[in-house]
Amino acid sequence: MRIYAIGDIHGQLGMLRQAHKRIAADRQRTGDTAATVVHIGDLVDRGPDSKGVIQYLIDGIGNGEPWIVLKGNHDQIFAEVLSKNESGRSPFLSWNSSSMGGDATMASYGVETGTFALARKLQRALRKAVPPEHRDFLDGLKLYHKTSDLLFVHAGIRPGLAMSEQIEEDLLWIRRDFLNDMRDHGRLIVHGHTPVSAPVHCGNRVNIDTGAGYDRALTAAVFENRKAWILDDKRRIPLPPP
């Protein structure tokens, strides 16, 4: 069983294209053109071209690429901002900031954020600018993908709970309770959400978020059963457990 994975993208279309080129090179070396590629979530925010990333993924899937795209916490917030449901507290103000990176996503859709326009006016402009196809794509993102050996999820899981008992909030946002838990989760968990300087294998989990949202690297990895490698431009680099 071979399967590829790409870490948190955060609007970095150029890096995403390069990650797929590295995967294509590994496919050529192995002769495997059918293996699935899982994108671990956080497609948007911070980077320069969130719109381009979403369109690239839509086009690839439409052309028959064996791609799976998971929802990240940033994708969740973006979808909420685009929702017509006005009930409850809107996440727009906290999302449209340099820390969350929603301002970069708005700019990629051509919405001018460097003005003193009211938040509601900006939100209406964004809703008009985002194509319905992009909204539907965000709404349809999966929360996780599993094989017999691996579980791919954006942030992690609540340790000790079956997948049927997991809640979306944990799958997209959890950190400490998951990261500090060293028990065997049954499947090896492949996740992002918490940036690290280099991919790390902790025995029970593999973190492939290497900070593309902060203009660092975007990791492409390949897994065969529970064995892991990181892909560079020419080869596989083993990523063993400790």
Coordinates of N, CA and C in Angstrom, one line a residue:
M1 N 0.9 -1.2 0.0 CA 0.0 0.0 0.0 C 0.9 1.2 0.0
R2 N 0.8 2.0 -1.1 CA 1.6 3.3 -1.2 C 0.6 4.4 -1.2
I3 N 0.9 5.5 -0.4 CA 0.0 6.7 -0.4 C 0.9 7.9 -0.1
Y4 N 0.6 9.0 -0.8 CA 1.4 10.2 -0.7 C 0.6 11.2 0.2
A5 N 1.3 12.2 0.8 CA 0.6 13.2 1.6 C 1.4 14.5 1.4
I6 N 0.6 15.6 1.5 CA 1.2 16.9 1.4 C 0.7 17.7 2.6
G7 N 1.6 18.5 3.2 CA 1.3 19.2 4.5 C 0.5 20.4 4.2
D8 N 0.3 21.2 5.3 CA -0.5 22.5 5.2 C 0.0 23.4 4.2
I9 N -0.9 23.8 3.2 CA -0.5 24.6 2.0 C -0.5 26.1 2.3
H10 N -1.6 26.6 2.9 CA -1.7 28.0 3.2 C -1.4 28.9 2.0
G11 N -2.2 28.7 0.9 CA -2.1 29.6 -0.2 C -0.9 29.6 -1.0
Q12 N 0.0 28.6 -0.8 CA 1.3 28.6 -1.5 C 1.2 27.7 -2.8
L13 N 0.6 28.3 -3.8 CA 0.3 27.6 -5.0 C 1.6 27.1 -5.7
G14 N 2.7 27.9 -5.7 CA 3.9 27.5 -6.3 C 4.5 26.3 -5.6
M15 N 4.5 26.4 -4.3 CA 5.0 25.2 -3.5 C 4.2 24.0 -3.7
L16 N 2.9 24.2 -3.9 CA 2.0 23.0 -4.1 C 2.4 22.3 -5.4
R17 N 2.6 23.1 -6.4 CA 2.9 22.6 -7.7 C 4.3 21.8 -7.6
Q18 N 5.2 22.4 -6.9 CA 6.5 21.7 -6.7 C 6.3 20.4 -6.0
A19 N 5.5 20.4 -4.9 CA 5.3 19.2 -4.2 C 4.7 18.1 -5.1
H20 N 3.8 18.4 -6.0 CA 3.2 17.5 -6.9 C 4.3 17.0 -7.9
K21 N 5.2 17.9 -8.3 CA 6.3 17.4 -9.2 C 7.2 16.4 -8.5
R22 N 7.4 16.6 -7.2 CA 8.2 15.6 -6.5 C 7.5 14.3 -6.4
I23 N 6.2 14.3 -6.2 CA 5.4 13.1 -6.2 C 5.4 12.5 -7.6
A24 N 5.3 13.3 -8.6 CA 5.3 12.7 -10.0 C 6.6 12.0 -10.3
A25 N 7.7 12.6 -9.8 CA 9.0 11.9 -10.0 C 9.1 10.6 -9.2
D26 N 8.5 10.6 -8.0 CA 8.6 9.3 -7.3 C 7.7 8.3 -8.0
R27 N 6.5 8.7 -8.5 CA 5.7 7.8 -9.3 C 6.4 7.2 -10.4
Q28 N 7.2 8.0 -11.1 CA 8.0 7.5 -12.3 C 9.0 6.5 -11.8
R29 N 9.6 6.8 -10.7 CA 10.6 5.8 -10.2 C 10.0 4.5 -9.8
T30 N 8.8 4.5 -9.2 CA 8.2 3.3 -8.8 C 7.3 2.7 -9.8
G31 N 6.9 3.4 -10.8 CA 5.9 2.9 -11.8 C 4.5 2.9 -11.3
D32 N 4.2 3.6 -10.2 CA 2.9 3.6 -9.6 C 2.2 4.9 -9.9
T33 N 1.2 4.9 -10.8 CA 0.5 6.1 -11.2 C -0.9 6.2 -10.5
A34 N -1.2 5.2 -9.7 CA -2.6 5.2 -9.2 C -2.6 5.5 -7.7
A35 N -1.5 5.7 -7.0 CA -1.5 5.9 -5.6 C -2.2 7.2 -5.2
T36 N -2.9 7.2 -4.2 CA -3.7 8.4 -3.7 C -2.7 9.4 -3.1
V37 N -3.1 10.7 -3.3 CA -2.4 11.8 -2.7 C -3.4 12.5 -1.7
V38 N -3.0 12.6 -0.4 CA -3.8 13.2 0.6 C -3.3 14.6 0.9
H39 N -4.1 15.6 0.8 CA -3.7 16.9 1.2 C -4.3 17.1 2.6
I40 N -3.4 17.5 3.5 CA -3.7 17.4 5.0 C -4.5 18.6 5.5
G41 N -4.9 19.5 4.6 CA -5.7 20.6 5.1 C -5.0 22.0 5.2
D42 N -5.7 23.0 5.6 CA -5.3 24.4 5.6 C -4.8 24.8 4.2
L43 N -5.8 24.8 3.3 CA -5.5 25.2 1.9 C -5.3 26.7 1.8
V44 N -5.9 27.4 2.7 CA -6.0 28.9 2.6 C -5.3 29.6 3.7
D45 N -5.2 31.0 3.5 CA -4.7 32.0 4.5 C -3.2 32.1 4.5
R46 N -2.7 33.3 4.8 CA -1.3 33.6 5.0 C -0.6 33.7 3.7
G47 N -0.6 32.7 2.8 CA 0.2 32.7 1.6 C -0.5 33.5 0.5
P48 N 0.1 33.7 -0.7 CA -0.3 34.7 -1.6 C -1.5 34.3 -2.5
D49 N -1.8 33.0 -2.6 CA -2.8 32.6 -3.7 C -3.7 31.5 -3.2
S50 N -4.5 31.7 -2.2 CA -5.5 30.8 -1.7 C -6.5 30.4 -2.8
K51 N -6.9 31.4 -3.5 CA -7.8 31.2 -4.7 C -7.2 30.2 -5.7
G52 N -6.0 30.4 -6.0 CA -5.3 29.6 -7.0 C -5.1 28.1 -6.5
V53 N -4.9 28.0 -5.2 CA -4.7 26.6 -4.6 C -6.0 25.9 -4.7
I54 N -7.1 26.5 -4.3 CA -8.4 25.8 -4.4 C -8.8 25.5 -5.9
Q55 N -8.5 26.4 -6.8 CA -8.8 26.1 -8.2 C -8.0 25.0 -8.7
Y56 N -6.7 25.0 -8.3 CA -5.8 23.9 -8.8 C -6.3 22.5 -8.3
L57 N -6.7 22.4 -7.1 CA -7.2 21.2 -6.5 C -8.5 20.8 -7.2
I58 N -9.4 21.7 -7.4 CA -10.7 21.4 -8.1 C -10.4 20.9 -9.5
D59 N -9.5 21.5 -10.2 CA -9.1 21.1 -11.6 C -8.5 19.8 -11.6
G60 N -7.6 19.5 -10.7 CA -6.9 18.2 -10.6 C -7.9 17.1 -10.4
I61 N -8.8 17.2 -9.4 CA -9.8 16.2 -9.1 C -10.7 16.0 -10.3
G62 N -11.1 17.2 -10.9 CA -11.9 17.1 -12.1 C -11.3 16.4 -13.3
N63 N -10.0 16.4 -13.3 CA -9.3 15.7 -14.4 C -9.0 14.3 -14.1
G64 N -9.5 13.8 -12.9 CA -9.3 12.4 -12.6 C -8.1 12.1 -11.7
E65 N -7.4 13.1 -11.2 CA -6.3 12.8 -10.3 C -6.8 12.1 -9.0
P66 N -6.0 11.1 -8.5 CA -6.5 10.4 -7.3 C -6.1 11.2 -6.0
W67 N -6.7 12.4 -5.9 CA -6.4 13.3 -4.8 C -7.6 13.3 -3.8
I68 N -7.2 13.3 -2.5 CA -8.1 13.5 -1.4 C -7.7 14.8 -0.7
V69 N -8.7 15.7 -0.4 CA -8.4 16.9 0.3 C -9.1 17.0 1.6
L70 N -8.4 17.1 2.7 CA -9.0 17.2 4.0 C -9.2 18.6 4.4
K71 N -10.1 18.8 5.4 CA -10.4 20.2 5.9 C -9.5 20.5 7.0
G72 N -8.9 21.7 7.0 CA -8.1 22.2 8.1 C -8.9 23.3 8.8
N73 N -8.4 23.7 10.0 CA -9.1 24.7 10.8 C -9.3 26.1 10.0
H74 N -8.3 26.4 9.2 CA -8.4 27.6 8.4 C -9.5 27.5 7.3
D75 N -9.6 26.3 6.8 CA -10.6 26.1 5.8 C -12.0 26.1 6.4
Q76 N -12.1 25.6 7.6 CA -13.4 25.7 8.4 C -13.8 27.1 8.6
I77 N -12.9 28.0 9.0 CA -13.2 29.4 9.3 C -13.6 30.1 8.0
F78 N -12.8 29.8 6.9 CA -13.1 30.5 5.7 C -14.6 30.1 5.2
A79 N -14.9 28.8 5.3 CA -16.2 28.4 4.9 C -17.3 29.1 5.8
E80 N -17.0 29.3 7.1 CA -18.0 29.9 8.0 C -18.1 31.4 7.6
V81 N -17.1 32.0 7.2 CA -17.1 33.4 6.8 C -18.0 33.6 5.5
L82 N -17.9 32.6 4.6 CA -18.7 32.6 3.4 C -20.1 32.3 3.6
S83 N -20.5 31.7 4.7 CA -21.8 31.2 5.0 C -22.8 32.4 5.1
K84 N -24.0 32.1 4.6 CA -25.0 33.1 4.6 C -25.7 33.2 6.0
N85 N -25.4 32.2 6.8 CA -26.0 32.1 8.2 C -25.4 33.2 9.1
E86 N -26.2 34.1 9.5 CA -25.8 35.3 10.3 C -25.9 35.0 11.8
S87 N -26.4 33.8 12.2 CA -26.7 33.6 13.6 C -25.4 33.4 14.3
G88 N -25.3 33.8 15.6 CA -24.1 33.6 16.3 C -23.0 34.6 16.0
R89 N -21.9 34.5 16.7 CA -20.8 35.4 16.5 C -20.0 35.1 15.2
S90 N -19.9 36.1 14.4 CA -19.2 35.9 13.1 C -17.7 35.8 13.4
P91 N -17.0 34.9 12.7 CA -15.5 34.8 12.9 C -14.8 35.8 12.0
F92 N -15.5 36.6 11.2 CA -14.8 37.4 10.2 C -13.7 38.3 10.8
L93 N -14.0 39.0 11.9 CA -13.0 40.0 12.3 C -11.7 39.4 12.8
S94 N -11.8 38.2 13.5 CA -10.5 37.6 13.9 C -9.9 36.9 12.7
W95 N -10.6 36.4 11.7 CA -10.1 35.8 10.6 C -9.4 36.8 9.6
N96 N -10.0 37.9 9.4 CA -9.4 38.9 8.5 C -8.3 39.7 9.2
S97 N -7.2 39.0 9.5 CA -6.1 39.7 10.2 C -4.8 39.0 9.8
S98 N -3.7 39.7 10.0 CA -2.4 39.2 9.6 C -2.1 37.9 10.4
S99 N -2.5 37.8 11.6 CA -2.2 36.6 12.4 C -2.9 35.3 11.8
M100 N -4.2 35.4 11.5 CA -4.9 34.3 10.9 C -4.6 34.2 9.4
G101 N -4.4 35.3 8.8 CA -4.1 35.3 7.4 C -5.2 35.4 6.4
G102 N -6.4 35.7 7.0 CA -7.6 35.8 6.1 C -7.5 37.0 5.2
D103 N -6.7 38.0 5.6 CA -6.5 39.2 4.7 C -5.8 38.8 3.4
A104 N -4.9 37.9 3.5 CA -4.2 37.4 2.2 C -5.2 36.6 1.4
T105 N -6.1 35.8 2.0 CA -7.1 35.1 1.2 C -8.0 36.0 0.5
M106 N -8.5 37.1 1.2 CA -9.4 38.1 0.6 C -8.7 38.7 -0.6
A107 N -7.4 39.1 -0.4 CA -6.7 39.7 -1.5 C -6.6 38.8 -2.7
S108 N -6.4 37.5 -2.5 CA -6.3 36.6 -3.6 C -7.6 36.5 -4.4
Y109 N -8.7 36.9 -3.8 CA -10.0 36.9 -4.5 C -10.3 38.3 -5.0
G110 N -9.3 39.2 -4.9 CA -9.5 40.6 -5.4 C -10.3 41.5 -4.5
V111 N -10.4 41.2 -3.3 CA -11.2 42.0 -2.3 C -10.2 42.9 -1.6
E112 N -10.3 44.2 -1.7 CA -9.4 45.2 -1.1 C -9.6 45.2 0.4
T113 N -8.5 44.9 1.1 CA -8.6 44.8 2.6 C -8.0 46.1 3.2
G114 N -7.2 46.8 2.5 CA -6.5 48.0 3.0 C -7.4 49.2 3.1
T115 N -8.6 49.1 3.5 CA -9.5 50.2 3.6 C -10.2 50.2 4.9
F116 N -10.9 51.2 5.2 CA -11.6 51.3 6.5 C -13.1 50.9 6.3
A117 N -13.4 50.1 5.3 CA -14.7 49.6 5.1 C -15.2 48.8 6.3
L118 N -16.5 48.9 6.5 CA -17.1 48.1 7.6 C -16.9 46.6 7.3
A119 N -16.7 45.9 8.4 CA -16.5 44.4 8.2 C -17.6 43.8 7.5
R120 N -18.9 44.1 7.7 CA -20.0 43.5 7.0 C -19.9 43.8 5.5
K121 N -19.5 45.0 5.2 CA -19.3 45.3 3.7 C -18.2 44.5 3.1
L122 N -17.1 44.3 3.8 CA -16.0 43.5 3.2 C -16.5 42.1 3.1
Q123 N -17.2 41.6 4.1 CA -17.7 40.2 4.0 C -18.6 40.0 2.8
R124 N -19.5 40.9 2.6 CA -20.4 40.8 1.4 C -19.6 40.8 0.1
A125 N -18.6 41.7 0.1 CA -17.8 41.7 -1.1 C -17.1 40.4 -1.4
L126 N -16.6 39.8 -0.3 CA -15.9 38.5 -0.4 C -16.9 37.4 -0.9
R127 N -18.1 37.4 -0.3 CA -19.0 36.4 -0.7 C -19.4 36.5 -2.2
K128 N -19.4 37.7 -2.7 CA -19.6 37.9 -4.2 C -18.4 37.5 -5.0
A129 N -17.2 37.6 -4.5 CA -16.0 37.3 -5.2 C -15.7 35.8 -5.3
V130 N -16.1 35.1 -4.3 CA -15.7 33.6 -4.2 C -16.7 32.9 -5.1
P131 N -16.3 32.1 -6.1 CA -17.2 31.4 -7.0 C -17.9 30.3 -6.2
P132 N -19.2 30.0 -6.6 CA -20.0 29.0 -5.9 C -19.2 27.6 -5.9
E133 N -18.5 27.4 -6.9 CA -17.7 26.1 -7.0 C -16.7 26.0 -5.9
H134 N -16.1 27.1 -5.5 CA -15.1 27.1 -4.4 C -15.8 26.9 -3.1
R135 N -17.0 27.5 -2.9 CA -17.7 27.3 -1.7 C -18.2 25.9 -1.5
D136 N -18.7 25.3 -2.6 CA -19.1 23.9 -2.6 C -17.9 23.0 -2.3
F137 N -16.8 23.3 -2.8 CA -15.6 22.5 -2.6 C -15.2 22.5 -1.1
L138 N -15.2 23.7 -0.5 CA -14.9 23.8 0.9 C -15.8 23.1 1.8
D139 N -17.1 23.2 1.4 CA -18.2 22.5 2.2 C -18.1 21.0 2.1
G140 N -17.4 20.5 1.1 CA -17.4 19.1 0.9 C -16.1 18.4 1.3
L141 N -15.2 19.2 1.9 CA -13.9 18.6 2.4 C -14.1 17.6 3.4
K142 N -13.3 16.5 3.4 CA -13.4 15.4 4.3 C -12.6 15.8 5.6
L143 N -13.0 15.2 6.7 CA -12.4 15.4 8.0 C -11.2 14.5 8.2
Y144 N -11.2 13.3 7.6 CA -10.1 12.4 7.7 C -10.1 11.4 6.6
H145 N -9.0 10.7 6.5 CA -8.9 9.6 5.5 C -8.1 8.5 6.2
K146 N -8.6 7.2 6.1 CA -7.9 6.1 6.7 C -7.6 5.0 5.8
T147 N -6.5 4.3 6.0 CA -6.2 3.0 5.4 C -6.1 2.0 6.5
S148 N -5.6 0.8 6.1 CA -5.5 -0.2 7.2 C -4.4 0.1 8.2
D149 N -3.4 0.9 7.8 CA -2.3 1.2 8.6 C -2.2 2.7 9.1
L150 N -2.9 3.6 8.4 CA -2.7 5.0 8.5 C -4.0 5.8 8.7
L151 N -3.9 6.9 9.5 CA -5.1 7.8 9.6 C -4.5 9.2 9.3
F152 N -5.1 9.8 8.3 CA -4.7 11.2 7.9 C -5.8 12.1 8.4
V153 N -5.3 13.2 9.1 CA -6.3 14.1 9.7 C -5.5 15.4 9.9
H154 N -6.2 16.5 9.9 CA -5.5 17.8 9.9 C -4.7 18.0 11.2
A155 N -5.4 18.0 12.4 CA -4.8 18.4 13.6 C -4.4 17.2 14.5
G156 N -5.2 16.2 14.5 CA -5.0 15.0 15.3 C -6.3 14.4 15.8
I157 N -6.3 13.6 16.8 CA -7.5 13.0 17.3 C -7.5 13.1 18.9
R158 N -8.6 12.9 19.4 CA -8.7 12.9 20.9 C -8.3 11.4 21.3
P159 N -7.2 11.3 22.0 CA -6.7 10.0 22.3 C -7.7 9.2 23.1
G160 N -7.8 7.9 22.8 CA -8.6 7.0 23.5 C -10.0 6.9 23.0
L161 N -10.4 7.7 22.1 CA -11.8 7.7 21.5 C -11.8 7.0 20.1
A162 N -12.8 6.2 19.9 CA -13.0 5.7 18.5 C -13.3 6.8 17.6
M163 N -13.0 6.5 16.3 CA -13.3 7.6 15.3 C -14.7 8.0 15.2
S164 N -15.6 7.1 15.5 CA -17.0 7.4 15.5 C -17.4 8.3 16.7
E165 N -16.5 8.5 17.6 CA -16.8 9.4 18.8 C -16.0 10.7 18.7
Q166 N -15.2 10.8 17.7 CA -14.4 12.0 17.5 C -15.3 13.2 17.1
I167 N -15.0 14.4 17.5 CA -15.7 15.6 17.1 C -14.9 16.4 16.2
E168 N -15.5 17.2 15.3 CA -14.8 18.0 14.3 C -13.9 19.0 15.0
E169 N -14.3 19.6 16.1 CA -13.4 20.6 16.7 C -12.0 20.0 17.1
D170 N -12.0 18.8 17.6 CA -10.7 18.1 17.9 C -9.9 17.8 16.6
L171 N -10.6 17.2 15.6 CA -9.9 16.8 14.4 C -9.2 18.0 13.7
L172 N -9.8 19.2 13.9 CA -9.3 20.4 13.2 C -8.4 21.3 14.1
W173 N -8.5 21.2 15.4 CA -7.9 22.1 16.3 C -7.0 21.6 17.4
I174 N -7.1 20.3 17.7 CA -6.5 19.8 18.9 C -4.9 19.9 18.8
R175 N -4.3 20.2 19.9 CA -2.8 20.2 20.0 C -2.3 19.4 21.2
R176 N -2.3 20.1 22.3 CA -1.5 19.5 23.5 C -2.0 18.1 23.8
D177 N -3.3 17.9 24.0 CA -3.7 16.6 24.5 C -3.4 15.4 23.5
F178 N -3.3 15.8 22.2 CA -2.9 14.8 21.2 C -1.3 14.7 21.1
L179 N -0.7 15.9 21.0 CA 0.8 15.9 20.7 C 1.5 15.3 21.9
N180 N 1.0 15.4 23.1 CA 1.8 14.9 24.3 C 1.4 13.5 24.6
D181 N 0.5 12.8 23.9 CA 0.1 11.5 24.2 C 0.9 10.5 23.4
M182 N 1.6 9.6 24.0 CA 2.6 8.7 23.3 C 2.0 7.3 23.1
R183 N 0.7 7.1 23.5 CA 0.2 5.8 23.3 C 0.0 5.4 21.8
D184 N 0.0 4.1 21.5 CA -0.3 3.6 20.2 C -1.8 3.9 19.9
H185 N -2.1 4.6 18.8 CA -3.4 4.9 18.4 C -4.0 3.8 17.5
G186 N -3.3 2.7 17.3 CA -3.8 1.7 16.4 C -3.2 2.0 15.0
R187 N -3.7 2.9 14.3 CA -3.1 3.4 13.1 C -2.1 4.5 13.3
L188 N -1.1 4.6 12.5 CA -0.2 5.7 12.5 C -0.9 7.0 12.1
I189 N -0.9 8.0 12.9 CA -1.6 9.3 12.6 C -0.7 10.2 11.8
V190 N -1.1 10.6 10.6 CA -0.4 11.6 9.8 C -1.1 12.9 9.8
H191 N -0.5 14.0 10.3 CA -1.2 15.2 10.6 C -0.3 16.4 10.3
G192 N -1.0 17.6 10.4 CA -0.3 18.9 10.3 C -0.7 19.7 11.4
H193 N -1.1 21.0 11.1 CA -1.7 22.0 12.0 C -0.7 22.6 13.0
T194 N 0.3 21.9 13.5 CA 1.3 22.5 14.4 C 2.6 22.5 13.7
P195 N 3.1 23.7 13.2 CA 4.3 23.8 12.4 C 5.5 23.3 13.2
V196 N 6.4 22.6 12.4 CA 7.6 22.1 12.9 C 8.7 22.5 11.9
S197 N 10.0 22.5 12.4 CA 11.0 22.9 11.5 C 11.4 21.9 10.4
A198 N 11.0 20.6 10.7 CA 11.3 19.5 9.8 C 10.2 18.5 10.1
P199 N 9.9 17.6 9.1 CA 8.9 16.5 9.4 C 9.4 15.7 10.6
V200 N 8.5 15.2 11.4 CA 8.9 14.5 12.6 C 8.1 13.2 12.7
H201 N 8.7 12.1 13.0 CA 8.0 10.8 13.3 C 8.2 10.5 14.8
C202 N 7.1 10.5 15.5 CA 7.1 10.3 16.9 C 6.7 8.8 17.3
G203 N 6.7 8.0 16.4 CA 6.3 6.6 16.6 C 4.8 6.3 16.5
N204 N 4.0 7.1 17.1 CA 2.6 6.9 16.9 C 1.9 8.0 16.0
R205 N 2.7 9.0 15.6 CA 2.2 10.0 14.7 C 3.4 10.6 13.9
V206 N 3.0 11.2 12.7 CA 4.0 11.9 11.9 C 3.4 13.3 11.6
N207 N 4.2 14.3 11.9 CA 3.8 15.7 11.6 C 4.5 16.2 10.3
I208 N 3.7 16.6 9.3 CA 4.2 17.0 8.1 C 3.9 18.5 7.8
D209 N 3.5 19.3 8.8 CA 3.3 20.7 8.6 C 4.7 21.4 8.9
T210 N 5.4 21.8 7.8 CA 6.7 22.4 8.0 C 6.7 23.9 7.7
G211 N 5.5 24.5 7.9 CA 5.5 26.0 7.9 C 5.4 26.7 6.6
A212 N 4.7 26.1 5.6 CA 4.5 26.8 4.4 C 3.8 28.2 4.6
G213 N 2.9 28.2 5.6 CA 2.2 29.4 5.9 C 3.1 30.5 6.3
Y214 N 4.3 30.2 6.7 CA 5.3 31.2 7.1 C 6.4 31.3 6.2
D215 N 6.1 30.9 4.9 CA 7.1 31.0 3.8 C 8.3 30.0 4.1
R216 N 8.0 28.9 4.8 CA 9.0 27.9 4.9 C 8.6 26.8 4.0
A217 N 9.0 25.5 4.2 CA 8.8 24.5 3.3 C 7.4 23.9 3.3
L218 N 7.0 23.3 2.1 CA 5.8 22.5 2.0 C 6.3 21.1 1.8
T219 N 6.0 20.2 2.7 CA 6.4 18.8 2.7 C 5.5 17.9 1.9
A220 N 6.2 17.1 1.0 CA 5.5 16.0 0.4 C 6.2 14.7 0.9
A221 N 5.3 13.8 1.4 CA 5.8 12.5 2.0 C 5.1 11.3 1.2
V222 N 5.8 10.2 1.4 CA 5.2 8.9 0.9 C 5.3 7.9 2.0
F223 N 4.2 7.1 2.0 CA 4.1 6.1 3.0 C 3.8 4.7 2.3
E224 N 4.5 3.7 2.8 CA 4.2 2.3 2.3 C 4.0 1.5 3.6
N225 N 2.7 1.1 3.8 CA 2.3 0.6 5.0 C 2.6 1.6 6.1
R226 N 3.4 1.3 7.1 CA 3.7 2.3 8.2 C 5.1 3.0 8.0
K227 N 5.8 2.6 6.9 CA 7.1 3.2 6.6 C 6.9 4.6 6.0
A228 N 7.8 5.5 6.3 CA 7.6 6.9 5.8 C 8.9 7.4 5.2
W229 N 8.8 8.2 4.2 CA 9.9 8.9 3.5 C 9.4 10.3 3.2
I230 N 10.3 11.3 3.2 CA 10.1 12.6 2.7 C 10.7 12.7 1.3
L231 N 10.0 13.4 0.4 CA 10.5 13.5 -1.0 C 11.2 14.8 -1.2
D232 N 12.4 14.8 -1.8 CA 13.0 16.0 -2.3 C 13.0 15.9 -3.8
D233 N 13.7 16.8 -4.5 CA 13.6 16.8 -5.9 C 14.2 15.6 -6.6
K234 N 15.0 14.8 -5.9 CA 15.7 13.7 -6.6 C 15.5 12.3 -5.9
R235 N 15.0 12.3 -4.7 CA 15.0 11.0 -4.0 C 14.1 11.0 -2.8
R236 N 14.0 9.8 -2.2 CA 13.3 9.7 -0.9 C 14.3 9.8 0.2
I237 N 13.9 10.4 1.3 CA 14.7 10.5 2.5 C 13.9 9.8 3.6
P238 N 14.5 8.7 4.2 CA 13.8 8.0 5.2 C 13.4 8.8 6.4
L239 N 12.2 8.6 6.9 CA 11.7 9.3 8.1 C 11.4 8.2 9.1
P240 N 12.4 7.7 9.9 CA 12.1 6.6 10.8 C 11.5 7.1 12.1
P241 N 10.8 6.2 12.8 CA 10.4 6.5 14.2 C 11.6 6.6 15.1
P242 N 11.5 7.2 16.3 CA 12.6 7.3 17.2 C 13.0 6.0 17.7

